[in-house]
Short mmCIF file of C-alpha atoms in Angstrom, two decimals:
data_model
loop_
_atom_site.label_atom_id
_atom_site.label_comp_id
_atom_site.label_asym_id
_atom_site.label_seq_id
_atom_site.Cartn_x
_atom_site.Cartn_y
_atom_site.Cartn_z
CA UNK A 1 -0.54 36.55 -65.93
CA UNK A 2 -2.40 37.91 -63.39
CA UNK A 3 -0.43 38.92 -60.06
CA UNK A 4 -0.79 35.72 -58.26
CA UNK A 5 -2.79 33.07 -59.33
CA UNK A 6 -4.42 33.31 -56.15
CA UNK A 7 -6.42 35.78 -58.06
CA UNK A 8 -8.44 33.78 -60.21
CA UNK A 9 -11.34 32.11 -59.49
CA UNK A 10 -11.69 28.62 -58.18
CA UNK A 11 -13.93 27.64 -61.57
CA UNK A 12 -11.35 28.91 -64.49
CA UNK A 13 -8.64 26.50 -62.39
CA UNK A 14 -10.80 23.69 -62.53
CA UNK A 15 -11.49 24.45 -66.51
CA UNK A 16 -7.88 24.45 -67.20
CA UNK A 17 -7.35 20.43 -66.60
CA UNK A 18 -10.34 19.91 -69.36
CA UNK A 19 -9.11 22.52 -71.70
CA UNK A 20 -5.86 20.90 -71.70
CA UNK A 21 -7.54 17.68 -72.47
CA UNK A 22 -9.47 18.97 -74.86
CA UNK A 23 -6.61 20.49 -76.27
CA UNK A 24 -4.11 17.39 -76.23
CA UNK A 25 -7.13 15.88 -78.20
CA UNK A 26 -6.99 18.30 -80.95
CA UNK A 27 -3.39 17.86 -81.10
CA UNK A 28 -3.63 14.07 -81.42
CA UNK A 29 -5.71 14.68 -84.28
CA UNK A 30 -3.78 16.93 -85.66
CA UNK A 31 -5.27 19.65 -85.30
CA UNK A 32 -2.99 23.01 -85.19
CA UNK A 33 -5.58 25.93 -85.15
CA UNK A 34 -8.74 26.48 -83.79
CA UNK A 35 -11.26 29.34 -83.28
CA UNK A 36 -12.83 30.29 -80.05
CA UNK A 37 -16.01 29.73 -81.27
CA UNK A 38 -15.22 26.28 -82.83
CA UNK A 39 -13.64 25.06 -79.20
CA UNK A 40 -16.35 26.33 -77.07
CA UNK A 41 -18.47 24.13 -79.06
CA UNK A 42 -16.07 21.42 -78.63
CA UNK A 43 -16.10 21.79 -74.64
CA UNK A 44 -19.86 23.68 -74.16
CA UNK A 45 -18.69 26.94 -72.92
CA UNK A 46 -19.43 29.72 -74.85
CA UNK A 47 -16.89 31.56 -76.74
CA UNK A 48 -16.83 34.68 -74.59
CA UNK A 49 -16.36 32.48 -71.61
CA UNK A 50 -13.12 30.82 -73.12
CA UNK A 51 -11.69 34.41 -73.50
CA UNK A 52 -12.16 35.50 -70.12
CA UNK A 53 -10.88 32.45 -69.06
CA UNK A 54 -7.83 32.51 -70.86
CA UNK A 55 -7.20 36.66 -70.19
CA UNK A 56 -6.69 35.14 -66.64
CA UNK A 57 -3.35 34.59 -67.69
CA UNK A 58 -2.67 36.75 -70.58
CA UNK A 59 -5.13 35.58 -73.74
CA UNK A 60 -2.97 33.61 -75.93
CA UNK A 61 -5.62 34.31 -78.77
CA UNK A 62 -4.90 36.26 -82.38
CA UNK A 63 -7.58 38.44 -83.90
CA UNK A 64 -8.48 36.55 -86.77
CA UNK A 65 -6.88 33.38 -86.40
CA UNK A 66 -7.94 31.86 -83.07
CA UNK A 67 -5.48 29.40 -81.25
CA UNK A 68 -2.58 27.78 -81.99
CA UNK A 69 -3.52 24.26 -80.11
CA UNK A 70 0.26 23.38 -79.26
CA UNK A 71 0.87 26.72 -77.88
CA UNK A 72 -2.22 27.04 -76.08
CA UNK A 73 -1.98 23.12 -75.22
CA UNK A 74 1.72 23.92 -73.87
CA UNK A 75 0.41 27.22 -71.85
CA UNK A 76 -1.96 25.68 -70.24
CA UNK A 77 0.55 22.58 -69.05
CA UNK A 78 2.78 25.45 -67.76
CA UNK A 79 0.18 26.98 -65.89
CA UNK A 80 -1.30 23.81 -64.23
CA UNK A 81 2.96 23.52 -63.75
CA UNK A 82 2.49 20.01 -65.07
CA UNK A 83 6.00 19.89 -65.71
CA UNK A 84 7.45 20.27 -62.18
CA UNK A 85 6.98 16.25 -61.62
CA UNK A 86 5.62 16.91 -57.88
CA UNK A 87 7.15 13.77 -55.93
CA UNK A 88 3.39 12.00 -54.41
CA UNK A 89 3.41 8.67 -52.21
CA UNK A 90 0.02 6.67 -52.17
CA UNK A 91 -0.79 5.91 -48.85
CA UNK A 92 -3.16 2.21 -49.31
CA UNK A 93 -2.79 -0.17 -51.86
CA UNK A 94 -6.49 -1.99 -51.77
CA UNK A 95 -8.44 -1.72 -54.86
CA UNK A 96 -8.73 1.60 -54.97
CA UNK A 97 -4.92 2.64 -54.74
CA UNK A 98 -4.28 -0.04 -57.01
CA UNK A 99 -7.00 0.96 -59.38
CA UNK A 100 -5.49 4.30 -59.32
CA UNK A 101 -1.75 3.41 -60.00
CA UNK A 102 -2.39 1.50 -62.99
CA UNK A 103 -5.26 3.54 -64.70
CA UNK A 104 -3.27 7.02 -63.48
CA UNK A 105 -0.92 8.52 -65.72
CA UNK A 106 0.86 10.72 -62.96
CA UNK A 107 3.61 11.63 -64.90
CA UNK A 108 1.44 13.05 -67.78
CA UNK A 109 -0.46 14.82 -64.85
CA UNK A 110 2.39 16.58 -63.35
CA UNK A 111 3.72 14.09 -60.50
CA UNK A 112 5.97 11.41 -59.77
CA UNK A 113 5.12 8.48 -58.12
CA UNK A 114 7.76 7.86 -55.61
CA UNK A 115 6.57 5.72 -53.27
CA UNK A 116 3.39 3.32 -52.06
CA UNK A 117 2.67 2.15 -48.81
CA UNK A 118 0.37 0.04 -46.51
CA UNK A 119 -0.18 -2.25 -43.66
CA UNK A 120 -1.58 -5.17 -45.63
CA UNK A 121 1.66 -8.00 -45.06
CA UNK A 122 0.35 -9.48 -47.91
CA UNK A 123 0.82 -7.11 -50.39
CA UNK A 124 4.27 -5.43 -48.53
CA UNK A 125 7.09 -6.16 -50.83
CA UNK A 126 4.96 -7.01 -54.26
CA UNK A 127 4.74 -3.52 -57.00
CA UNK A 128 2.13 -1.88 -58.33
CA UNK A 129 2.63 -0.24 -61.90
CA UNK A 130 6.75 -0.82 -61.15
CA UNK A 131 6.51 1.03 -57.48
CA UNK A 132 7.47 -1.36 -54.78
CA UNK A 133 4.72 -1.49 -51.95
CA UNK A 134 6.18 -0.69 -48.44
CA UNK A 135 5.63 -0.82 -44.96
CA UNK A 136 3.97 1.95 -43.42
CA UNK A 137 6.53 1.74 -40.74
CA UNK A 138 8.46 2.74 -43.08
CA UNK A 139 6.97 6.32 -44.11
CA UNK A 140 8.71 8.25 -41.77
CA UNK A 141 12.13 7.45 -43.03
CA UNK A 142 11.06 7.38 -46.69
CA UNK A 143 9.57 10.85 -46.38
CA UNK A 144 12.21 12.58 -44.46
CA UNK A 145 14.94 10.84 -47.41
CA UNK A 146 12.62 11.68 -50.20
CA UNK A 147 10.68 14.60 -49.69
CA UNK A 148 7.11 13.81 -50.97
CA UNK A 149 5.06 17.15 -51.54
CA UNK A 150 1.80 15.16 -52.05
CA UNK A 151 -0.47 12.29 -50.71
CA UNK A 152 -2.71 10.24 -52.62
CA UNK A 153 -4.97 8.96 -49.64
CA UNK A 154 -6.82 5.54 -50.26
CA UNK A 155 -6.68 4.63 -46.51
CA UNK A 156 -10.39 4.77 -44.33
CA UNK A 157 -11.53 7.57 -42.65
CA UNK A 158 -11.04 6.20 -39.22
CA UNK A 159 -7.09 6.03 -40.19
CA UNK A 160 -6.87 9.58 -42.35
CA UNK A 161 -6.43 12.02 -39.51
CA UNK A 162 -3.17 10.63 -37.93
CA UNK A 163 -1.65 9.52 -41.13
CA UNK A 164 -2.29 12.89 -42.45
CA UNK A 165 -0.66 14.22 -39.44
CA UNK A 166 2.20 12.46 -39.53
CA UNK A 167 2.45 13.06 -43.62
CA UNK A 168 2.28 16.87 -42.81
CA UNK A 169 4.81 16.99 -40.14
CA UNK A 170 6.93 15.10 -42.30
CA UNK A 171 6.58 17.77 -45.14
CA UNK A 172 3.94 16.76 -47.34
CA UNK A 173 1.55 19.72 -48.47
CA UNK A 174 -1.03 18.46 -50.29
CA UNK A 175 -3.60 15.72 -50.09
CA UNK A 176 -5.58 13.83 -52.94
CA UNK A 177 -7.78 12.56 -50.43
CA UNK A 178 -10.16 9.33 -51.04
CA UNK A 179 -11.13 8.90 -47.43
CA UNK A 180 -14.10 10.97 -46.65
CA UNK A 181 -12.41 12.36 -43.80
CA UNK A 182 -12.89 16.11 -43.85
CA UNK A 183 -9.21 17.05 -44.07
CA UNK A 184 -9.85 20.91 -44.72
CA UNK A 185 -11.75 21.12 -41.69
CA UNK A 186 -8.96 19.71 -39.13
CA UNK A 187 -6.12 20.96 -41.23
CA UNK A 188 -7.15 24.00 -42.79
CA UNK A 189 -3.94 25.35 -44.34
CA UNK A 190 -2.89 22.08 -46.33
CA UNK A 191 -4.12 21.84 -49.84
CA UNK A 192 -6.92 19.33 -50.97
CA UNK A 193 -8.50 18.22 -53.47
CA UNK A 194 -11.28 15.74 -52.14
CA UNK A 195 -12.43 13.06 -53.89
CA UNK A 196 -15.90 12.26 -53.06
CA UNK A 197 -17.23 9.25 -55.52
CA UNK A 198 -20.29 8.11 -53.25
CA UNK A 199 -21.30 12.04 -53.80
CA UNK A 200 -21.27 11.84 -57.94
CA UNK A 201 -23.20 8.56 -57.61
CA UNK A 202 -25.69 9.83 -55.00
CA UNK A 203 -26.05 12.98 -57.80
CA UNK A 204 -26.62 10.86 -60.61
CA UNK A 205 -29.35 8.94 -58.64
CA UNK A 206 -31.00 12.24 -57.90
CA UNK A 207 -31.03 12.76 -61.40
CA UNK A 208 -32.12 9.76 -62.87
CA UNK A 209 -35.10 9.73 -60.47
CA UNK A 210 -36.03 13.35 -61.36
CA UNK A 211 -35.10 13.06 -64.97
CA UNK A 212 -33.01 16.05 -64.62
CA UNK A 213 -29.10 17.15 -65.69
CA UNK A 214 -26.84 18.47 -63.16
CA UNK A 215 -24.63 20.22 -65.53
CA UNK A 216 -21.50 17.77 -64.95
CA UNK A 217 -18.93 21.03 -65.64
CA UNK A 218 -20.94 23.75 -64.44
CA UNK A 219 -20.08 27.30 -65.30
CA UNK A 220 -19.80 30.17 -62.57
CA UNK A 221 -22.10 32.21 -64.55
CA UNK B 1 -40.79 21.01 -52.57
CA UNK B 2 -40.74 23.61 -55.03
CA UNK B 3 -42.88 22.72 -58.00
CA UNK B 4 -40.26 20.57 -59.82
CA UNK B 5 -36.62 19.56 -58.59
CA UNK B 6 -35.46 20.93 -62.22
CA UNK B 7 -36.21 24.07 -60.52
CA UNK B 8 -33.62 23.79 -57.65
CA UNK B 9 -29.93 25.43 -58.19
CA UNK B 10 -27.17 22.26 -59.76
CA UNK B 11 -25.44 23.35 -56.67
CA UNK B 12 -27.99 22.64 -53.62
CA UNK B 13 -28.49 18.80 -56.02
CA UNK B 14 -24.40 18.41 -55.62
CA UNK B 15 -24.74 19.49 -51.75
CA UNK B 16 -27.56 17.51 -50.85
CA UNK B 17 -25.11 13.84 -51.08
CA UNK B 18 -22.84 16.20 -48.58
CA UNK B 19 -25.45 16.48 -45.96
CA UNK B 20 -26.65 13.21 -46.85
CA UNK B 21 -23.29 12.29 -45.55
CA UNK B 22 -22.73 14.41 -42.82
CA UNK B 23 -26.16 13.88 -41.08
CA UNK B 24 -25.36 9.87 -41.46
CA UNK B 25 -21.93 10.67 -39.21
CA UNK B 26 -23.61 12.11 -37.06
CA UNK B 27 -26.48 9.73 -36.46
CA UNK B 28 -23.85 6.76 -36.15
CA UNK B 29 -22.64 9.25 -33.52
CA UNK B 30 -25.56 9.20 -31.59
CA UNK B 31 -26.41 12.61 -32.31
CA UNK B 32 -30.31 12.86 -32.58
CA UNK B 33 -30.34 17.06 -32.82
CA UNK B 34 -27.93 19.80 -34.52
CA UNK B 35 -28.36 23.45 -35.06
CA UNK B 36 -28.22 25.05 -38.52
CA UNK B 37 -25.09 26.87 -37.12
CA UNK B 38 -23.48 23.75 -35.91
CA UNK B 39 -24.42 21.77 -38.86
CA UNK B 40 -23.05 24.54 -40.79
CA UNK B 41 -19.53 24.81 -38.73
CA UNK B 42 -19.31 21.14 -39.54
CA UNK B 43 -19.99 21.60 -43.04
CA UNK B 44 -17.82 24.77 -43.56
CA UNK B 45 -20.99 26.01 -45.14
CA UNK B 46 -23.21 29.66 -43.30
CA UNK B 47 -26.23 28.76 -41.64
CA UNK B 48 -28.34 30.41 -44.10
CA UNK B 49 -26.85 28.66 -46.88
CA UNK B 50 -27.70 25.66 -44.90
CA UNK B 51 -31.30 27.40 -44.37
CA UNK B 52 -31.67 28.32 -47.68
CA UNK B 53 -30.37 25.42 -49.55
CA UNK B 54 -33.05 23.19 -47.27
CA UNK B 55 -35.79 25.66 -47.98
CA UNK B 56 -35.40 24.45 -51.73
CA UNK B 57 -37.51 21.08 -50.40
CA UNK B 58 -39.99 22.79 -47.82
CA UNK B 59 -37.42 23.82 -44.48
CA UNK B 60 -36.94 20.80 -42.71
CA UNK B 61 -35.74 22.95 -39.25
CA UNK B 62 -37.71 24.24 -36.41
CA UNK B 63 -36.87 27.49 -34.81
CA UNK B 64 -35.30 27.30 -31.77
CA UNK B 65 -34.73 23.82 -32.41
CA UNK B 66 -32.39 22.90 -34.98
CA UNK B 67 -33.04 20.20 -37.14
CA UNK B 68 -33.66 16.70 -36.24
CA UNK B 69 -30.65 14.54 -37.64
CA UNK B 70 -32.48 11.11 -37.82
CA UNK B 71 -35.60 12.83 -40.10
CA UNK B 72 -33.60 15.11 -41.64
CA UNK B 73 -30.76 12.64 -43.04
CA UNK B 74 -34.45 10.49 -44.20
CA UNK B 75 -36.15 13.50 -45.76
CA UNK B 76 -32.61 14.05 -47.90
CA UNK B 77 -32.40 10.31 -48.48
CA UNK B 78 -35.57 10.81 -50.00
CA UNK B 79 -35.18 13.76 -51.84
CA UNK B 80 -32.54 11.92 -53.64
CA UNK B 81 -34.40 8.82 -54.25
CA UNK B 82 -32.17 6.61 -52.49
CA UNK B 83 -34.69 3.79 -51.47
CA UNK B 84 -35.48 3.24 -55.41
CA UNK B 85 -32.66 1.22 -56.01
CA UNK B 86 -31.97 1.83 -59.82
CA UNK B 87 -30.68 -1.24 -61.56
CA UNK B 88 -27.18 -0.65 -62.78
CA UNK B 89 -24.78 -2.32 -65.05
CA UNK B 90 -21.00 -1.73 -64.68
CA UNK B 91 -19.24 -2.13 -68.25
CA UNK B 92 -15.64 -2.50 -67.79
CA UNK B 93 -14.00 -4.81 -65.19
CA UNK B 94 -10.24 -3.46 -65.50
CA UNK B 95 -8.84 -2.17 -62.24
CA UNK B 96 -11.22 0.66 -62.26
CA UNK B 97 -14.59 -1.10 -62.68
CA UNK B 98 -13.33 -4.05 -60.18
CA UNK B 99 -12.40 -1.03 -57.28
CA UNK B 100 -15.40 0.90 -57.44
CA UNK B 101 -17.84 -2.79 -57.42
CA UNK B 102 -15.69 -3.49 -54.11
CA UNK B 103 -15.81 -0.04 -52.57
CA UNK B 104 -18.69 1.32 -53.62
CA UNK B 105 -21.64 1.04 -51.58
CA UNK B 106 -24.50 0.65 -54.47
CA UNK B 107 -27.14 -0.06 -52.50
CA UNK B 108 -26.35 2.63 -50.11
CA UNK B 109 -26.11 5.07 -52.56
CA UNK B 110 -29.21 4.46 -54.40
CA UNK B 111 -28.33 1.60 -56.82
CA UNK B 112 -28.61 -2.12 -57.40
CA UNK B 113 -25.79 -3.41 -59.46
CA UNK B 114 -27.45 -6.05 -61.53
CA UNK B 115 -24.55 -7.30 -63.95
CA UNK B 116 -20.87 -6.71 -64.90
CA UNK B 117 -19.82 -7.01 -68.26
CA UNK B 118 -16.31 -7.24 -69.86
CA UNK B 119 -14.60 -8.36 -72.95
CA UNK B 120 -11.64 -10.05 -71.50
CA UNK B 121 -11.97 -13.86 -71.70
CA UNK B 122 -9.91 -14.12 -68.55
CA UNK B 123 -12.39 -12.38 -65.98
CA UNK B 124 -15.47 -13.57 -68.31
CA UNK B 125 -17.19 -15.98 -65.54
CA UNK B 126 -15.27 -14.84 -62.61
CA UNK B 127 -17.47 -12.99 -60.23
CA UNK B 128 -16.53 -9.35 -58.14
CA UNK B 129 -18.23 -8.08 -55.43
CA UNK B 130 -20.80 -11.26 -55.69
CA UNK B 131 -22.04 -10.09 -58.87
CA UNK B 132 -20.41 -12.56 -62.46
CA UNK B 133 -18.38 -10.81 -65.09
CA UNK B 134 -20.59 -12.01 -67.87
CA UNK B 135 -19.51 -11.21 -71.86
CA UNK B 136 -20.12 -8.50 -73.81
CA UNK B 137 -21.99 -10.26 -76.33
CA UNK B 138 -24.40 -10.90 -73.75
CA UNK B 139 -25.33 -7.51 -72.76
CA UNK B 140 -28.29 -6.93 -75.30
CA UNK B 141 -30.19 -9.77 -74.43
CA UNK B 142 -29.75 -8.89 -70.49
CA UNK B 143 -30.79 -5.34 -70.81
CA UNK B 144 -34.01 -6.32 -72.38
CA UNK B 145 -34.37 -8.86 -69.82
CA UNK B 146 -33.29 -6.86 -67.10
CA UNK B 147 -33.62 -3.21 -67.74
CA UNK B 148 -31.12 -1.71 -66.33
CA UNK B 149 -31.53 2.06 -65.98
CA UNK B 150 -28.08 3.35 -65.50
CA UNK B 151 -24.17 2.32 -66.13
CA UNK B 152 -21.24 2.83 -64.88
CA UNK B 153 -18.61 3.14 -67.70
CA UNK B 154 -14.92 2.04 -67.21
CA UNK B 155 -13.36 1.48 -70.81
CA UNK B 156 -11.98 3.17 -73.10
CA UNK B 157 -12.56 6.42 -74.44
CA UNK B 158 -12.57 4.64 -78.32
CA UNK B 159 -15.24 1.88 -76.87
CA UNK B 160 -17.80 4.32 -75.24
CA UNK B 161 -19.51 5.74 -78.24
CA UNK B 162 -20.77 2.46 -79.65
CA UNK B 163 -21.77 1.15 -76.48
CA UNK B 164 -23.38 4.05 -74.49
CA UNK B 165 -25.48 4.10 -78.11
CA UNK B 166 -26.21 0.71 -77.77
CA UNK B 167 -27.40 0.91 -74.07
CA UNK B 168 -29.64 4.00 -74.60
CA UNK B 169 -31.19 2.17 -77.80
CA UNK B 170 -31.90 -0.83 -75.09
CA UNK B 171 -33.39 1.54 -72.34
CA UNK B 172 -30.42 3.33 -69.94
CA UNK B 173 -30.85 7.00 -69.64
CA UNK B 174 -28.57 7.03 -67.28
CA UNK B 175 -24.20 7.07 -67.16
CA UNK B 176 -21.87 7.13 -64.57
CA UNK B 177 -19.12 7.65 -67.27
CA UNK B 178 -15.08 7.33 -66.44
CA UNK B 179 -14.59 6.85 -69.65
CA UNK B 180 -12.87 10.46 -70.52
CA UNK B 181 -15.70 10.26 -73.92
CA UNK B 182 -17.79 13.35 -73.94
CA UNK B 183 -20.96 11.58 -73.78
CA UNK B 184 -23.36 14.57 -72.79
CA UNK B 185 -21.63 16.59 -76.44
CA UNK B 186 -22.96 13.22 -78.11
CA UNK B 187 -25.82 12.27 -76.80
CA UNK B 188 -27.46 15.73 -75.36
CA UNK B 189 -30.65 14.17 -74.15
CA UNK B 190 -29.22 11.19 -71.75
CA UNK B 191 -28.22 12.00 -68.22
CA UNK B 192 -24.23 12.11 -67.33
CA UNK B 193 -22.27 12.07 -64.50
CA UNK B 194 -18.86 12.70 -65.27
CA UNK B 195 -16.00 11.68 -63.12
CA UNK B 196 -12.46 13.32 -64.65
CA UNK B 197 -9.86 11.94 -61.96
CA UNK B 198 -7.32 13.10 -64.19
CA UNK B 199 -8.59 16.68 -64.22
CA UNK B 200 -8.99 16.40 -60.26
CA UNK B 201 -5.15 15.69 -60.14
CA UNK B 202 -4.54 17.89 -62.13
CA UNK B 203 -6.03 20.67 -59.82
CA UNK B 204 -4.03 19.36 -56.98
CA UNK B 205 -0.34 20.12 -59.46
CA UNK B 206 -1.82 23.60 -59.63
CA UNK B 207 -2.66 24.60 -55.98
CA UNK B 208 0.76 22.46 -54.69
CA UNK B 209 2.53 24.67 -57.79
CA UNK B 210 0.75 27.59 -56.55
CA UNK B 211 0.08 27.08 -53.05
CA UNK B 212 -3.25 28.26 -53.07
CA UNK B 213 -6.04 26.69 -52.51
CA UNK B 214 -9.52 25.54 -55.10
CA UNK B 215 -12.42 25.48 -52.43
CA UNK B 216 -13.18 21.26 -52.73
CA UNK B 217 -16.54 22.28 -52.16
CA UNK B 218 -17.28 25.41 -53.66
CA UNK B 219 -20.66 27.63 -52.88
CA UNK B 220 -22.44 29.30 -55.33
CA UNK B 221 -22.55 32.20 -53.73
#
């Protein structure tokens, strides 16, 4: 491991979801062993690139064999820390919260949904994926009893500043923010990880009408 | 311009929906002129990344000036081809496909969503968003009627091979894929917009585990 994971770059912790993917894949198929060269092909990095990436915290590679998927697989879970089960509320249930409960699997992801809420009566009081929806007057007393550490934010950007106020003052450290509101910018020192879907699309138009590839997982070579 | 937009950087393409963005805030604000240094504050970008990133398509700014918000969110609407309205197909009305028909913005974003397409006899006929759920079955004979030149997939990884082959063989060349199916590994010469949610959350277990923080937007520099 390196001395804080602070140290590595932003790109190898954004590889480390897909290699884990790639590798629960393997391991689905049964797959136990695989050579560098033989996964970069599989994920489009080259070999050399999956080394460094993996020295980052301590190689996990034989000379001559390549990786053992579990190990590797389990590694790289206990890196991301997908075990710790990070309590997360979702603030709005609309389609997009919804969408996001039922197709998410947060406990495979390293969280815990604890807890939805919103302002719509009409959905107060029915559940989502077997989490009851509450009141939003009710955050304040949930949070303080239940100690969220994260926010999945499917509320609009006129509403995202004061909820995510409120959520930090309450405890809550990091955001998985929907709203287009620029979080990082008014809050700088709580942790983010924007969501931007009108971006992607807006990409792939750009690249449809030039005929060009934006390399969807670009490399930081 | 410079001589072909497969010439520009995959970063200034992924930055240009983020200005795209910005500028329109700021328009809606009434804001008719911004310096590169504001603009850039705003953006948590430099200036002469700003500068230089704009300098890809011919400048845009006038010394002394700034940029003009109302031409310069029209020139990047441009760049990115947002007035062609690509026809679009969604495949896959579960939770997913039914959030992003109501909260996306197609037309906004470049896109006319022509059709909707599911296998589930219980949405078959219904309609989301204005636009009917038709059946799978039908979606030959509509592409060849219709030619749509992108599509947004929202099913399962096992179901996207067959059908991404099937909708390049009938004219797409374009995916918006959610699907979690390596599509660009398969088919190297159609263009791909991944969106990995799961990897994104993913990310946000390992900076809350870590409490550090992955740049949402990163630079290239």
């Amino acid at each position: 491991m390196p001395k804080s994971s602070k140290d590595v770059s932003v790109w190898v912790i954004r590889r480390l979801p897909r290699y884990y993917r790639f590798l629960n894949e393997l391991l689905r198929n049964g797959i136990c062993r695989i050579s560098s060269r033989e996964l970069s092909q599989k994920m489009g990095l080259t070999a050399s690139q999956i080394r460094q990436d993996l020295n980052c915290f301590g190689g996990f590679g034989q000379q001559g064999y390549g990786y053992n998927v579990e190990l590797l697989h389990n590694e790289i879970g206990n890196i991301l820390g997908l075990n710790k089960k990070i309590p997360i509320v979702l603030i709005g249930a609309g389609n997009l919260g919804r969408a996001l409960t039922i197709h998410m699997d947060f406990d495979y992801r390293g969280f815990n949904l604890i807890g939805i809420f919103d302002v719509n009566p009409a959905i107060i009081g029915t559940e989502i994926g077997g989490v009851k929806v509450s009141d939003m007057s009710e955050l304040e007393a949930f949070c303080k009893k239940e100690h969220p550490q994260a926010a999945i934010l499917c509320i609009p950007k006129a509403a995202a500043h004061d909820v995510a106020e409120n959520l930090i003052s309450w405890g809550v450290k990091g955001f998985w923010n929907f709203s287009h509101y620029d979080l990082s910018f008014h809050f700088p020192d709580v942790i983010t990880e924007n969501v931007h879907l009108g971006d992607s699309l807006m990409t792939l138009c750009f690249m449809i009408n030039n005929d060009t590839s934006s390399d969807p997982e670009p490399k930081d070579e």
